[in-house]
mmCIF file of C-alpha atoms in Angstrom:
data_model
loop_
_atom_site.group_PDB
_atom_site.id
_atom_site.type_symbol
_atom_site.label_atom_id
_atom_site.label_comp_id
_atom_site.label_asym_id
_atom_site.label_seq_id
_atom_site.Cartn_x
_atom_site.Cartn_y
_atom_site.Cartn_z
ATOM 1 C CA MET A 1 -1.512 -8.204 21.785
ATOM 2 C CA SER A 2 -3.471 -11.438 21.760
ATOM 3 C CA GLU A 3 -2.405 -14.120 19.325
ATOM 4 C CA THR A 4 -6.119 -14.811 18.859
ATOM 5 C CA ALA A 5 -6.568 -11.378 17.277
ATOM 6 C CA ALA A 6 -3.615 -11.955 14.958
ATOM 7 C CA VAL A 7 -4.969 -15.351 13.881
ATOM 8 C CA ILE A 8 -8.355 -13.811 13.043
ATOM 9 C CA LEU A 9 -6.868 -10.984 10.980
ATOM 10 C CA ALA A 10 -4.408 -13.269 9.189
ATOM 11 C CA ARG A 11 -7.206 -15.688 8.261
ATOM 12 C CA ARG A 12 -9.365 -12.859 6.951
ATOM 13 C CA ARG A 13 -6.537 -11.579 4.794
ATOM 14 C CA LEU A 14 -5.797 -14.999 3.319
ATOM 15 C CA GLN A 15 -9.464 -15.722 2.604
ATOM 16 C CA GLY A 16 -10.541 -12.246 1.518
ATOM 17 C CA GLU A 17 -13.047 -12.184 4.362
ATOM 18 C CA VAL A 18 -14.704 -8.905 5.343
ATOM 19 C CA ALA A 19 -16.368 -9.084 8.747
ATOM 20 C CA ALA A 20 -17.199 -7.318 11.997
ATOM 21 C CA LEU A 21 -14.813 -5.713 14.448
ATOM 22 C CA LEU A 22 -12.693 -7.904 16.652
ATOM 23 C CA PRO A 23 -14.215 -8.573 20.076
ATOM 24 C CA GLN A 24 -13.729 -5.526 22.285
ATOM 25 C CA GLY A 25 -11.108 -7.201 24.433
ATOM 26 C CA LEU A 26 -8.986 -7.983 21.364
ATOM 27 C CA ARG A 27 -9.094 -4.530 19.754
ATOM 28 C CA PRO A 28 -5.921 -2.403 19.960
ATOM 29 C CA GLN A 29 -6.328 0.741 22.038
ATOM 30 C CA ASN A 30 -3.214 2.683 21.020
ATOM 31 C CA PHE A 31 -0.535 2.854 18.340
ATOM 32 C CA ALA A 32 1.895 0.518 20.083
ATOM 33 C CA GLN A 33 -0.749 -2.194 20.432
ATOM 34 C CA ALA A 34 -1.973 -1.764 16.853
ATOM 35 C CA PHE A 35 1.512 -1.872 15.341
ATOM 36 C CA ALA A 36 2.444 -4.883 17.456
ATOM 37 C CA LEU A 37 -0.697 -6.700 16.294
ATOM 38 C CA GLN A 38 0.072 -5.783 12.684
ATOM 39 C CA GLN A 39 3.509 -7.349 13.043
ATOM 40 C CA GLN A 40 2.019 -10.462 14.673
ATOM 41 C CA VAL A 41 -0.235 -10.847 11.632
ATOM 42 C CA ALA A 42 2.798 -10.501 9.351
ATOM 43 C CA ALA A 43 4.580 -13.268 11.255
ATOM 44 C CA LEU A 44 1.600 -15.604 10.797
ATOM 45 C CA LEU A 45 1.118 -15.041 7.071
ATOM 46 C CA PRO A 46 2.944 -17.520 4.792
ATOM 47 C CA SER A 47 4.510 -14.752 2.731
ATOM 48 C CA ALA A 48 7.572 -12.549 2.960
ATOM 49 C CA ILE A 49 7.243 -8.802 3.391
ATOM 50 C CA ALA A 50 7.857 -7.361 -0.077
ATOM 51 C CA GLY A 51 7.662 -3.720 0.913
ATOM 52 C CA TRP A 52 5.701 -1.105 2.812
ATOM 53 C CA LYS A 53 2.977 1.482 2.374
ATOM 54 C CA CYS A 54 3.400 4.756 4.215
ATOM 55 C CA ALA A 55 2.451 8.406 4.406
ATOM 56 C CA LEU A 56 3.640 11.320 6.470
ATOM 57 C CA PRO A 57 2.173 11.334 9.986
ATOM 58 C CA THR A 58 -0.815 13.628 10.473
ATOM 59 C CA VAL A 59 -2.518 15.067 13.535
ATOM 60 C CA ASP A 60 -6.253 15.541 14.040
ATOM 61 C CA ALA A 61 -8.637 15.837 16.989
ATOM 62 C CA ASN A 62 -7.977 12.199 17.865
ATOM 63 C CA GLY A 63 -4.196 12.580 17.928
ATOM 64 C CA GLU A 64 -1.348 11.605 15.624
ATOM 65 C CA LYS A 65 -1.903 9.080 12.863
ATOM 66 C CA GLN A 66 1.063 7.190 11.457
ATOM 67 C CA VAL A 67 0.523 5.371 8.173
ATOM 68 C CA VAL A 68 2.719 2.283 7.969
ATOM 69 C CA ALA A 69 1.809 -1.231 6.839
ATOM 70 C CA PRO A 70 3.592 -4.139 5.142
ATOM 71 C CA LEU A 71 3.081 -5.323 1.574
ATOM 72 C CA TYR A 72 3.292 -9.065 0.994
ATOM 73 C CA ALA A 73 5.032 -10.982 -1.784
ATOM 74 C CA ALA A 74 2.059 -13.316 -2.289
ATOM 75 C CA GLU A 75 -0.138 -10.301 -3.083
ATOM 76 C CA LEU A 76 2.308 -8.559 -5.412
ATOM 77 C CA CYS A 77 1.925 -8.668 -9.208
ATOM 78 C CA ARG A 78 4.782 -7.447 -11.375
ATOM 79 C CA PHE A 79 4.823 -5.942 -14.839
ATOM 80 C CA PRO A 80 4.800 -7.296 -17.555
ATOM 81 C CA THR A 81 2.215 -9.641 -16.023
ATOM 82 C CA ALA A 82 -1.093 -8.290 -17.308
ATOM 83 C CA ILE A 83 -3.423 -10.195 -14.966
ATOM 84 C CA CYS A 84 -3.939 -8.728 -11.508
ATOM 85 C CA PRO A 85 -5.984 -10.761 -8.990
ATOM 86 C CA ILE A 86 -8.000 -8.637 -6.562
ATOM 87 C CA TRP A 87 -10.732 -9.114 -3.986
ATOM 88 C CA PRO A 88 -13.711 -7.166 -5.419
ATOM 89 C CA SER A 89 -15.157 -4.308 -3.412
ATOM 90 C CA VAL A 90 -17.952 -5.043 -0.942
ATOM 91 C CA LEU A 91 -18.898 -1.388 -0.505
ATOM 92 C CA PRO A 92 -22.516 -0.722 -1.575
ATOM 93 C CA GLN A 93 -21.516 2.072 -3.965
ATOM 94 C CA SER A 94 -18.737 0.085 -5.655
ATOM 95 C CA LYS A 95 -19.720 -3.549 -5.126
ATOM 96 C CA GLY A 96 -17.878 -5.867 -7.501
ATOM 97 C CA LEU A 97 -15.375 -3.252 -8.675
ATOM 98 C CA ALA A 98 -11.608 -3.066 -8.192
ATOM 99 C CA ARG A 99 -10.625 -0.349 -5.711
ATOM 100 C CA VAL A 100 -7.089 0.900 -6.351
ATOM 101 C CA GLU A 101 -4.829 3.865 -5.720
ATOM 102 C CA PRO A 102 -2.338 5.152 -8.333
ATOM 103 C CA GLU A 103 1.065 5.478 -6.700
ATOM 104 C CA LEU A 104 4.786 5.413 -7.350
ATOM 105 C CA ALA A 105 6.896 2.681 -5.780
ATOM 106 C CA PHE A 106 10.502 3.203 -4.735
ATOM 107 C CA VAL A 107 12.386 -0.085 -5.085
ATOM 108 C CA PHE A 108 15.600 -0.584 -3.125
ATOM 109 C CA HIS A 109 18.689 -2.178 -4.656
ATOM 110 C CA THR A 110 20.732 -2.237 -1.450
ATOM 111 C CA ASP A 111 19.825 -2.988 2.152
ATOM 112 C CA LEU A 112 19.202 -0.375 4.810
ATOM 113 C CA PRO A 113 19.739 -2.336 8.042
ATOM 114 C CA ALA A 114 17.980 -1.235 11.208
ATOM 115 C CA LYS A 115 19.975 1.087 13.458
ATOM 116 C CA GLY A 116 17.673 0.858 16.451
ATOM 117 C CA GLN A 117 17.689 4.082 18.428
ATOM 118 C CA GLY A 118 21.016 5.141 16.912
ATOM 119 C CA GLU A 119 21.751 7.871 14.391
ATOM 120 C CA PRO A 120 19.026 8.108 11.731
ATOM 121 C CA TYR A 121 19.611 7.608 8.043
ATOM 122 C CA HIS A 122 20.251 10.787 6.081
ATOM 123 C CA LYS A 123 18.295 11.519 2.922
ATOM 124 C CA ALA A 124 21.412 10.977 0.808
ATOM 125 C CA ASP A 125 21.855 7.473 2.262
ATOM 126 C CA ILE A 126 18.257 6.582 1.445
ATOM 127 C CA ASP A 127 18.450 8.060 -2.052
ATOM 128 C CA ALA A 128 21.593 6.032 -2.744
ATOM 129 C CA ALA A 129 19.793 2.817 -1.782
ATOM 130 C CA ILE A 130 16.957 3.348 -4.279
ATOM 131 C CA GLY A 131 17.424 1.325 -7.436
ATOM 132 C CA GLY A 132 14.398 2.538 -9.364
ATOM 133 C CA VAL A 133 11.006 4.208 -9.297
ATOM 134 C CA HIS A 134 8.045 2.253 -10.659
ATOM 135 C CA LEU A 135 4.473 3.022 -11.605
ATOM 136 C CA ALA A 136 2.203 1.181 -9.193
ATOM 137 C CA LEU A 137 -1.345 0.526 -8.070
ATOM 138 C CA GLU A 138 -2.140 -0.189 -4.457
ATOM 139 C CA LEU A 139 -5.004 -2.679 -4.214
ATOM 140 C CA ILE A 140 -7.540 -1.572 -1.605
ATOM 141 C CA GLN A 141 -9.742 -3.613 0.741
ATOM 142 C CA SER A 142 -10.356 -3.506 4.482
ATOM 143 C CA ARG A 143 -11.111 -6.720 6.345
ATOM 144 C CA PHE A 144 -13.764 -4.841 8.338
ATOM 145 C CA LEU A 145 -17.326 -4.289 7.132
ATOM 146 C CA PRO A 146 -18.021 -0.725 5.944
ATOM 147 C CA ASP A 147 -20.509 -0.148 8.778
ATOM 148 C CA SER A 148 -18.423 -1.890 11.447
ATOM 149 C CA GLY A 149 -17.250 1.318 13.081
ATOM 150 C CA ALA A 150 -13.577 0.419 12.654
ATOM 151 C CA LEU A 151 -11.274 3.121 13.982
ATOM 152 C CA TYR A 152 -7.713 4.045 13.045
ATOM 153 C CA PHE A 153 -6.085 1.544 15.417
ATOM 154 C CA ASP A 154 -8.313 -1.268 14.092
ATOM 155 C CA GLN A 155 -7.368 -0.450 10.511
ATOM 156 C CA LEU A 156 -3.685 -0.051 11.373
ATOM 157 C CA ALA A 157 -3.610 -3.547 12.853
ATOM 158 C CA ASP A 158 -5.355 -4.853 9.731
ATOM 159 C CA GLY A 159 -2.901 -3.270 7.285
ATOM 160 C CA LEU A 160 -4.582 0.063 6.509
ATOM 161 C CA PHE A 161 -6.866 -1.107 3.689
ATOM 162 C CA ASN A 162 -4.079 -2.790 1.730
ATOM 163 C CA GLN A 163 -4.761 -6.047 -0.104
ATOM 164 C CA GLY A 164 -1.813 -6.042 -2.465
ATOM 165 C CA LEU A 165 0.245 -4.152 -5.023
ATOM 166 C CA TYR A 166 0.613 -4.080 -8.788
ATOM 167 C CA LEU A 167 4.218 -3.081 -9.488
ATOM 168 C CA GLY A 168 4.325 -1.561 -12.942
ATOM 169 C CA PRO A 169 7.208 -0.593 -15.219
ATOM 170 C CA ALA A 170 10.068 1.586 -14.062
ATOM 171 C CA VAL A 171 9.998 5.294 -14.796
ATOM 172 C CA ALA A 172 12.394 5.559 -17.724
ATOM 173 C CA VAL A 173 12.660 9.351 -17.909
ATOM 174 C CA LYS A 174 15.433 10.905 -15.828
ATOM 175 C CA ASP A 175 15.090 14.172 -13.922
ATOM 176 C CA VAL A 176 11.298 14.142 -14.252
ATOM 177 C CA ASP A 177 8.850 15.625 -11.754
ATOM 178 C CA LEU A 178 7.584 12.745 -9.604
ATOM 179 C CA ASN A 179 5.100 14.883 -7.719
ATOM 180 C CA GLN A 180 2.442 15.363 -10.402
ATOM 181 C CA PHE A 181 1.363 14.016 -13.778
ATOM 182 C CA LEU A 182 -1.663 13.699 -16.066
ATOM 183 C CA LEU A 183 -3.427 10.457 -15.148
ATOM 184 C CA SER A 184 -5.461 8.809 -17.918
ATOM 185 C CA ILE A 185 -7.363 5.530 -17.565
ATOM 186 C CA SER A 186 -9.272 3.887 -20.399
ATOM 187 C CA THR A 187 -10.616 0.646 -21.779
ATOM 188 C CA ASP A 188 -10.808 -0.236 -25.459
ATOM 189 C CA ASP A 189 -14.288 1.312 -25.491
ATOM 190 C CA ALA A 190 -14.111 4.394 -23.300
ATOM 191 C CA LEU A 191 -12.024 6.942 -21.456
ATOM 192 C CA LEU A 192 -12.776 6.246 -17.799
ATOM 193 C CA LEU A 193 -10.810 9.052 -16.211
ATOM 194 C CA GLN A 194 -8.413 11.851 -17.046
ATOM 195 C CA GLN A 195 -7.204 14.267 -14.397
ATOM 196 C CA GLN A 196 -4.174 16.039 -13.070
ATOM 197 C CA ALA A 197 -2.764 13.792 -10.368
ATOM 198 C CA GLN A 198 -0.670 15.143 -7.516
ATOM 199 C CA HIS A 199 1.132 13.589 -4.579
ATOM 200 C CA PRO A 200 -0.693 14.442 -1.327
ATOM 201 C CA ASN A 201 2.510 15.583 0.399
ATOM 202 C CA GLY A 202 3.815 17.554 -2.572
ATOM 203 C CA ASP A 203 6.973 15.438 -2.329
ATOM 204 C CA ALA A 204 6.820 11.768 -3.269
ATOM 205 C CA LYS A 205 9.894 10.929 -1.167
ATOM 206 C CA ALA A 206 8.979 12.743 2.042
ATOM 207 C CA ALA A 207 7.144 9.801 3.596
ATOM 208 C CA LEU A 208 9.839 7.403 2.385
ATOM 209 C CA TYR A 209 12.471 9.230 4.433
ATOM 210 C CA TRP A 210 10.171 9.105 7.453
ATOM 211 C CA LEU A 211 9.399 5.398 7.002
ATOM 212 C CA VAL A 212 13.021 4.257 6.806
ATOM 213 C CA ASN A 213 13.884 5.912 10.102
ATOM 214 C CA PHE A 214 10.637 4.930 11.806
ATOM 215 C CA LEU A 215 11.180 1.267 10.948
ATOM 216 C CA SER A 216 14.861 1.479 11.859
ATOM 217 C CA ALA A 217 13.916 2.727 15.325
ATOM 218 C CA GLN A 218 11.643 -0.322 15.697
ATOM 219 C CA GLY A 219 14.500 -2.648 14.775
ATOM 220 C CA ILE A 220 13.168 -3.249 11.259
ATOM 221 C CA GLY A 221 15.409 -2.753 8.227
ATOM 222 C CA LEU A 222 14.638 -2.576 4.534
ATOM 223 C CA THR A 223 16.183 -5.036 2.115
ATOM 224 C CA ALA A 224 17.107 -5.014 -1.553
ATOM 225 C CA GLY A 225 14.093 -5.677 -3.748
ATOM 226 C CA GLN A 226 11.530 -4.278 -1.341
ATOM 227 C CA ALA A 227 9.179 -1.568 -2.637
ATOM 228 C CA VAL A 228 7.760 1.416 -0.764
ATOM 229 C CA ILE A 229 4.658 3.365 -1.780
ATOM 230 C CA THR A 230 4.074 6.781 -0.234
ATOM 231 C CA GLY A 231 0.537 7.926 -1.035
ATOM 232 C CA SER A 232 -2.124 8.020 -3.714
ATOM 233 C CA TYR A 233 -1.982 10.639 -6.443
ATOM 234 C CA ALA A 234 -5.749 10.514 -7.000
ATOM 235 C CA GLY A 235 -7.472 8.993 -3.987
ATOM 236 C CA VAL A 236 -9.232 5.653 -4.385
ATOM 237 C CA LEU A 237 -10.330 4.748 -7.913
ATOM 238 C CA GLU A 238 -13.058 2.214 -8.676
ATOM 239 C CA LEU A 239 -12.341 0.323 -11.890
ATOM 240 C CA PRO A 240 -14.090 -2.533 -13.713
ATOM 241 C CA ILE A 241 -13.031 -6.133 -13.270
ATOM 242 C CA GLY A 242 -12.700 -8.060 -16.531
ATOM 243 C CA PRO A 243 -11.844 -5.679 -19.385
ATOM 244 C CA GLN A 244 -8.331 -4.698 -20.406
ATOM 245 C CA ILE A 245 -7.483 -1.331 -18.853
ATOM 246 C CA GLN A 246 -4.831 1.107 -20.055
ATOM 247 C CA ILE A 247 -3.304 3.358 -17.396
ATOM 248 C CA GLU A 248 -1.055 6.300 -18.273
ATOM 249 C CA PHE A 249 0.959 8.244 -15.708
ATOM 250 C CA GLY A 250 1.659 11.126 -18.089
ATOM 251 C CA GLN A 251 5.292 11.259 -19.186
ATOM 252 C CA LEU A 252 6.264 8.809 -16.427
ATOM 253 C CA GLY A 253 4.994 5.838 -18.418
ATOM 254 C CA ALA A 254 2.023 3.533 -18.987
ATOM 255 C CA PHE A 255 0.885 -0.072 -18.694
ATOM 256 C CA SER A 256 -2.140 -2.265 -19.380
ATOM 257 C CA LEU A 257 -3.692 -4.832 -17.093
ATOM 258 C CA GLN A 258 -6.817 -6.840 -16.427
ATOM 259 C CA PHE A 259 -8.288 -7.264 -12.962
ATOM 260 C CA GLN A 260 -9.626 -10.701 -12.111
ATOM 261 C CA PRO A 261 -11.362 -11.822 -8.907
ATOM 262 C CA ARG A 262 -8.885 -13.309 -6.461
ATOM 263 C CA VAL A 263 -9.516 -16.817 -5.180
ATOM 264 C CA CYS A 264 -8.150 -18.451 -2.029
#
């Protein structure tokens, strides 16, 4: 794909710019082009890849959709830091709010080098490489205007709505169900949300197993310290910027944070 397209998308990500589609001649037309452009953007950004977002592939009338996009160290906040910079939403219905997805992050403590087209990693190998499971929030923002008409390949090249990650505390309870929990979100003044949250695949690790072998086949390994998120337990949430917010993932744990507008 064109380096011009990668430069545009990288600049938008760094500056928090939301704009129109790329010129038609620069737009990816298939998965291979979109993924290649995504990786070109990653190479241009002045930040290491700190992990990945993923979900199990799905098929609809337009074909298969594979959810895979890098997370960047410069956009990652770690507990116990209580301040989380975020680009506020530009959507008309949520303008000025923080758009986030409650997730669990699997953090690796050993490397899983790429095997290319060789034998895939077995589930036991991947499980053994996981050092911990953390509460997390994916920070959501597309670099395309809501009415731009961006399609799946456009969004894939742009990072699939990701603008960062808040990596919360580790799940301290052993042998606990990671597939569902009671999600409660509140400020000092009000309960904002309480609902039963459930992983969209019914198995929080299913997409992780897929991701490791997909990346391996592309010549991309995972390294110790990287985090992988595998899908939102409650869709996209729209939360206030400014007040202290308490977020409880049922018996998995809890944390507090304050969203603040990100600046370049």
